[in-house]
mmCIF file of C-alpha atoms in Angstrom:
data_model
loop_
_atom_site.group_PDB
_atom_site.id
_atom_site.type_symbol
_atom_site.label_atom_id
_atom_site.label_comp_id
_atom_site.label_asym_id
_atom_site.label_seq_id
_atom_site.Cartn_x
_atom_site.Cartn_y
_atom_site.Cartn_z
ATOM 1 C CA MET A 102 0.000 0.000 0.000
ATOM 2 C CA ASN A 103 2.849 2.424 0.752
ATOM 3 C CA LEU A 104 4.160 1.886 -2.779
ATOM 4 C CA HIS A 105 0.780 2.866 -4.172
ATOM 5 C CA ARG A 106 0.663 5.949 -1.981
ATOM 6 C CA ALA A 107 4.099 6.984 -3.210
ATOM 7 C CA VAL A 108 3.045 6.460 -6.841
ATOM 8 C CA HIS A 109 -0.130 8.490 -6.331
ATOM 9 C CA GLN A 110 1.720 11.356 -4.666
ATOM 10 C CA ALA A 111 4.457 11.342 -7.297
ATOM 11 C CA ALA A 112 1.921 11.338 -10.137
ATOM 12 C CA ALA A 113 -0.008 14.192 -8.487
ATOM 13 C CA LEU A 114 3.147 16.307 -8.481
ATOM 14 C CA LEU A 115 4.189 15.382 -12.010
ATOM 15 C CA LEU A 116 0.737 16.005 -13.495
ATOM 16 C CA ASP A 117 0.466 19.462 -11.985
ATOM 17 C CA HIS A 118 1.313 22.463 -14.128
ATOM 18 C CA PRO A 119 5.117 22.841 -14.419
ATOM 19 C CA GLY A 120 5.721 26.227 -12.787
ATOM 20 C CA GLU A 121 8.846 27.813 -11.364
ATOM 21 C CA ASP A 122 9.170 25.081 -8.751
ATOM 22 C CA TRP A 123 9.222 22.338 -11.396
ATOM 23 C CA PRO A 124 12.930 21.375 -11.249
ATOM 24 C CA HIS A 125 12.781 20.909 -7.477
ATOM 25 C CA ARG A 126 9.505 19.006 -7.755
ATOM 26 C CA ARG A 127 10.883 16.686 -10.422
ATOM 27 C CA GLU A 128 14.085 16.048 -8.461
ATOM 28 C CA THR A 129 12.097 15.335 -5.288
ATOM 29 C CA VAL A 130 9.955 12.780 -7.091
ATOM 30 C CA ALA A 131 12.905 11.135 -8.837
ATOM 31 C CA GLY A 132 14.880 10.882 -5.620
ATOM 32 C CA ALA A 133 11.977 9.386 -3.682
ATOM 33 C CA ILE A 134 10.831 6.800 -6.214
ATOM 34 C CA GLY A 135 14.259 5.900 -7.588
ATOM 35 C CA PRO A 136 14.904 3.104 -5.041
ATOM 36 C CA LEU A 137 11.390 1.633 -5.370
ATOM 37 C CA PRO A 138 10.816 -1.575 -7.351
ATOM 38 C CA GLY A 139 8.170 -2.275 -9.940
ATOM 39 C CA GLU A 140 6.680 -1.042 -13.184
ATOM 40 C CA ALA A 141 5.090 2.143 -11.842
ATOM 41 C CA PRO A 142 8.305 3.677 -10.426
ATOM 42 C CA ALA A 143 10.101 2.779 -13.664
ATOM 43 C CA LEU A 144 7.465 4.613 -15.715
ATOM 44 C CA LEU A 145 7.646 7.657 -13.458
ATOM 45 C CA LEU A 146 11.439 7.733 -13.619
ATOM 46 C CA ARG A 147 11.358 7.517 -17.406
ATOM 47 C CA PHE A 148 9.087 10.549 -17.477
ATOM 48 C CA CYS A 149 11.387 12.413 -15.053
ATOM 49 C CA ARG A 150 14.385 11.716 -17.298
ATOM 50 C CA TRP A 151 12.516 13.058 -20.306
ATOM 51 C CA ALA A 152 11.352 16.156 -18.413
ATOM 52 C CA ALA A 153 14.888 16.848 -17.169
ATOM 53 C CA GLY A 154 16.008 17.227 -20.776
ATOM 54 C CA THR A 155 13.169 19.571 -21.753
ATOM 55 C CA ALA A 156 13.446 23.344 -21.421
ATOM 56 C CA PRO A 157 11.011 24.713 -18.781
ATOM 57 C CA MET A 158 9.245 27.029 -21.242
ATOM 58 C CA ASP A 159 8.803 24.183 -23.718
ATOM 59 C CA LEU A 160 7.518 21.930 -20.949
ATOM 60 C CA ALA A 161 4.936 24.509 -19.834
ATOM 61 C CA ALA A 162 3.767 25.155 -23.392
ATOM 62 C CA GLY A 163 3.540 21.430 -24.057
ATOM 63 C CA TYR A 164 1.525 20.900 -20.878
ATOM 64 C CA VAL A 165 -1.096 23.427 -21.992
ATOM 65 C CA ALA A 166 -1.264 21.950 -25.485
ATOM 66 C CA THR A 167 -1.556 18.441 -24.080
ATOM 67 C CA PHE A 168 -4.188 18.885 -21.374
ATOM 68 C CA ASP A 169 -5.970 22.215 -21.724
ATOM 69 C CA ARG A 170 -6.955 22.427 -25.385
ATOM 70 C CA THR A 171 -8.933 19.268 -25.924
ATOM 71 C CA ARG A 172 -11.352 17.175 -23.919
ATOM 72 C CA ARG A 173 -9.752 14.025 -25.284
ATOM 73 C CA ARG A 174 -6.862 14.577 -22.875
ATOM 74 C CA THR A 175 -8.392 16.644 -20.111
ATOM 75 C CA LEU A 176 -7.330 15.967 -16.521
ATOM 76 C CA HIS A 177 -10.916 16.638 -15.365
ATOM 77 C CA LEU A 178 -12.204 13.096 -15.221
ATOM 78 C CA THR A 179 -15.959 13.665 -15.155
ATOM 79 C CA HIS A 180 -15.768 15.106 -18.687
ATOM 80 C CA TYR A 181 -15.188 11.540 -19.900
ATOM 81 C CA THR A 182 -18.303 10.192 -18.193
ATOM 82 C CA ASP A 183 -20.697 13.145 -17.965
ATOM 83 C CA GLY A 184 -19.556 15.800 -20.427
ATOM 84 C CA ASP A 185 -21.273 19.132 -19.816
ATOM 85 C CA THR A 186 -24.541 17.618 -18.626
ATOM 86 C CA ARG A 187 -26.274 18.143 -15.303
ATOM 87 C CA ARG A 188 -24.909 14.776 -14.194
ATOM 88 C CA ARG A 189 -21.464 16.304 -14.076
ATOM 89 C CA GLY A 190 -22.551 18.792 -11.431
ATOM 90 C CA ALA A 191 -23.849 15.948 -9.290
ATOM 91 C CA ALA A 192 -20.624 13.967 -9.809
ATOM 92 C CA LEU A 193 -18.506 16.955 -8.755
ATOM 93 C CA ALA A 194 -20.659 17.483 -5.687
ATOM 94 C CA ALA A 195 -20.296 13.812 -4.731
ATOM 95 C CA LEU A 196 -16.509 14.029 -4.993
ATOM 96 C CA LYS A 197 -16.431 17.173 -2.891
ATOM 97 C CA ALA A 198 -18.607 15.483 -0.268
ATOM 98 C CA VAL A 199 -16.140 12.586 0.055
ATOM 99 C CA TYR A 200 -13.247 15.001 0.421
ATOM 100 C CA ARG A 201 -15.031 16.942 3.145
ATOM 101 C CA GLU A 202 -16.081 13.780 4.942
ATOM 102 C CA HIS A 203 -12.411 13.009 5.406
ATOM 103 C CA GLY A 204 -11.331 16.537 6.273
ATOM 104 C CA TRP A 205 -9.679 17.456 2.994
ATOM 105 C CA GLU A 206 -10.211 20.235 0.447
ATOM 106 C CA PRO A 207 -8.855 20.396 -3.108
ATOM 107 C CA PRO A 208 -6.610 23.331 -3.994
ATOM 108 C CA PRO A 209 -8.420 26.690 -4.268
ATOM 109 C CA GLY A 210 -9.822 27.298 -7.718
ATOM 110 C CA GLU A 211 -9.490 23.667 -8.813
ATOM 111 C CA LEU A 212 -12.401 21.340 -9.498
ATOM 112 C CA PRO A 213 -12.620 18.151 -7.416
ATOM 113 C CA ASP A 214 -12.401 15.868 -10.460
ATOM 114 C CA HIS A 215 -8.950 17.161 -11.405
ATOM 115 C CA LEU A 216 -6.781 14.033 -11.504
ATOM 116 C CA PRO A 217 -3.893 15.498 -9.472
ATOM 117 C CA SER A 218 -6.406 16.365 -6.733
ATOM 118 C CA LEU A 219 -7.746 12.808 -6.647
ATOM 119 C CA LEU A 220 -4.216 11.444 -6.567
ATOM 120 C CA GLU A 221 -3.212 13.723 -3.719
ATOM 121 C CA PHE A 222 -6.301 12.674 -1.766
ATOM 122 C CA ALA A 223 -5.514 8.993 -2.427
ATOM 123 C CA ALA A 224 -1.963 9.468 -1.145
ATOM 124 C CA ARG A 225 -3.187 11.155 2.048
ATOM 125 C CA CYS A 226 -6.285 9.009 2.625
ATOM 126 C CA PRO A 227 -5.563 5.753 0.789
ATOM 127 C CA ASP A 228 -8.759 3.788 1.418
ATOM 128 C CA PRO A 229 -11.358 6.351 0.309
ATOM 129 C CA GLY A 230 -8.953 7.877 -2.203
ATOM 130 C CA THR A 231 -8.159 4.591 -3.908
ATOM 131 C CA GLY A 232 -11.880 3.900 -3.969
ATOM 132 C CA LEU A 233 -12.450 7.104 -5.918
ATOM 133 C CA LEU A 234 -9.622 6.344 -8.318
ATOM 134 C CA ARG A 235 -11.047 2.890 -8.981
ATOM 135 C CA GLU A 236 -14.473 4.373 -9.616
ATOM 136 C CA HIS A 237 -12.885 6.666 -12.200
ATOM 137 C CA ARG A 238 -10.564 4.064 -13.694
ATOM 138 C CA PRO A 239 -12.387 4.011 -17.075
ATOM 139 C CA ALA A 240 -11.857 7.769 -17.409
ATOM 140 C CA ILE A 241 -8.187 7.445 -16.416
ATOM 141 C CA ALA A 242 -7.774 4.702 -19.018
ATOM 142 C CA LEU A 243 -9.317 6.955 -21.687
ATOM 143 C CA LEU A 244 -6.914 9.720 -20.684
ATOM 144 C CA ALA A 245 -3.987 7.303 -21.003
ATOM 145 C CA HIS A 246 -5.182 6.243 -24.454
ATOM 146 C CA GLY A 247 -5.503 9.863 -25.536
ATOM 147 C CA LEU A 248 -1.995 10.628 -24.334
ATOM 148 C CA GLU A 249 -0.551 7.591 -26.105
ATOM 149 C CA THR A 250 -2.336 8.554 -29.322
ATOM 150 C CA HIS A 251 -0.857 12.030 -28.926
ATOM 151 C CA HIS A 252 2.598 10.456 -28.352
ATOM 152 C CA SER A 253 2.870 12.334 -25.081
ATOM 153 C CA PRO A 254 5.450 11.374 -22.442
ATOM 154 C CA TYR A 255 2.751 12.115 -19.855
ATOM 155 C CA ALA A 256 1.268 8.761 -20.829
ATOM 156 C CA ASP A 257 3.948 7.146 -18.662
ATOM 157 C CA VAL A 258 2.655 8.992 -15.587
ATOM 158 C CA VAL A 259 -0.965 8.020 -16.168
ATOM 159 C CA ARG A 260 0.004 4.423 -16.973
ATOM 160 C CA ALA A 261 1.883 4.312 -13.669
ATOM 161 C CA VAL A 262 -1.345 5.258 -11.915
ATOM 162 C CA LEU A 263 -3.258 2.561 -13.781
ATOM 163 C CA THR A 264 -0.858 -0.114 -12.527
ATOM 164 C CA THR A 265 -2.168 0.625 -9.012
ATOM 165 C CA LEU A 266 -5.793 0.157 -10.128
ATOM 166 C CA PRO A 267 -6.346 -3.373 -11.404
ATOM 167 C CA ALA A 268 -9.282 -3.628 -13.775
ATOM 168 C CA GLY A 269 -12.370 -5.004 -12.087
ATOM 169 C CA ALA A 270 -10.936 -4.727 -8.580
ATOM 170 C CA PRO A 271 -13.578 -3.816 -5.990
ATOM 171 C CA ALA A 272 -13.317 -0.426 -4.335
ATOM 172 C CA PRO A 273 -12.294 -0.647 -0.670
ATOM 173 C CA ALA A 274 -14.618 0.398 2.115
ATOM 174 C CA ARG A 275 -14.227 4.023 3.123
ATOM 175 C CA PRO A 276 -13.232 4.516 6.757
ATOM 176 C CA ALA A 277 -14.555 7.364 8.875
ATOM 177 C CA HIS A 278 -11.135 9.022 9.191
ATOM 178 C CA PRO A 279 -8.011 9.299 7.010
ATOM 179 C CA ALA A 280 -5.604 6.442 7.495
ATOM 180 C CA ALA A 281 -2.405 7.152 9.364
ATOM 181 C CA GLY A 282 0.946 5.779 8.321
ATOM 182 C CA PRO A 283 4.303 6.682 6.829
ATOM 183 C CA HIS A 284 4.525 8.225 3.396
ATOM 184 C CA LEU A 285 7.319 7.531 0.965
ATOM 185 C CA LEU A 286 7.401 11.122 -0.253
ATOM 186 C CA PRO A 287 7.703 14.205 1.978
ATOM 187 C CA PHE A 288 4.278 15.312 3.207
ATOM 188 C CA PRO A 289 3.249 18.339 5.243
ATOM 189 C CA PRO A 290 1.284 17.661 8.440
ATOM 190 C CA PRO A 291 -2.522 17.427 8.071
ATOM 191 C CA ASP A 292 -3.135 21.022 9.154
ATOM 192 C CA SER A 293 -0.573 22.524 6.768
ATOM 193 C CA PRO A 294 -1.169 23.592 3.120
ATOM 194 C CA LEU A 295 -2.561 20.828 0.970
ATOM 195 C CA LEU A 296 0.499 20.281 -1.201
ATOM 196 C CA PRO A 297 4.230 20.814 -0.943
ATOM 197 C CA VAL A 298 3.814 22.970 -4.051
ATOM 198 C CA PRO A 299 0.738 25.114 -4.801
ATOM 199 C CA TYR A 300 -1.634 24.288 -7.613
ATOM 200 C CA PRO A 301 -2.247 27.095 -10.099
ATOM 201 C CA VAL A 302 -5.822 28.138 -10.769
ATOM 202 C CA ARG A 303 -7.002 26.749 -14.073
ATOM 203 C CA HIS A 304 -10.396 26.522 -15.674
ATOM 204 C CA ALA A 305 -11.852 23.226 -16.768
ATOM 205 C CA PRO A 306 -11.757 22.624 -20.517
ATOM 206 C CA GLY A 307 -15.085 23.316 -22.171
ATOM 207 C CA ASP A 308 -14.819 26.922 -23.362
ATOM 208 C CA GLU A 309 -15.980 27.790 -26.810
ATOM 209 C CA GLY A 310 -13.617 26.578 -29.442
ATOM 210 C CA VAL A 311 -12.375 23.589 -27.512
ATOM 211 C CA ARG A 312 -12.105 20.558 -29.715
ATOM 212 C CA ARG A 313 -14.066 17.438 -28.884
#
């Protein structure tokens, strides 16, 4: 389970927008997962090696082109299942309710279905968080397919997440309180800011002109 928590936290950091803190974030992830065995750490390390050889401005521009300009590769998972229907509002509210039940809030300005937010929640509260990731596994798989079709190195990060979510595996029961235990990446205490690095405010894809 600790391996999965490390993978989820690492993927949350790598899938966030690459701002000024990106080199430190990438080095932190690479240093923490480097000694870990298995397919998921290997995929994450391969992405880190690629990102280390990419200029920061190119990485930021590529991130926007990859995730923010088409719904086929959006990080907002309910777009894959609910689109812009009323069901999506209910799905977002349900996610937010689970977060609040366990004393957690997504970053300000970010929607609760943003994949890095779900991954961060799963790393902090593994039982309910992994349950949510398993519920959204079909959407995560569609995102991975879109990234592979786009020949994006980010596919490695999403594939690493999928290795922690076996197809058809039942979602675990959700406990009343977040699980305690050691983390394999540096975490702030529960009452500190939500992430070691802040999430930027971004709008969900869906504006006029966005390709379907």
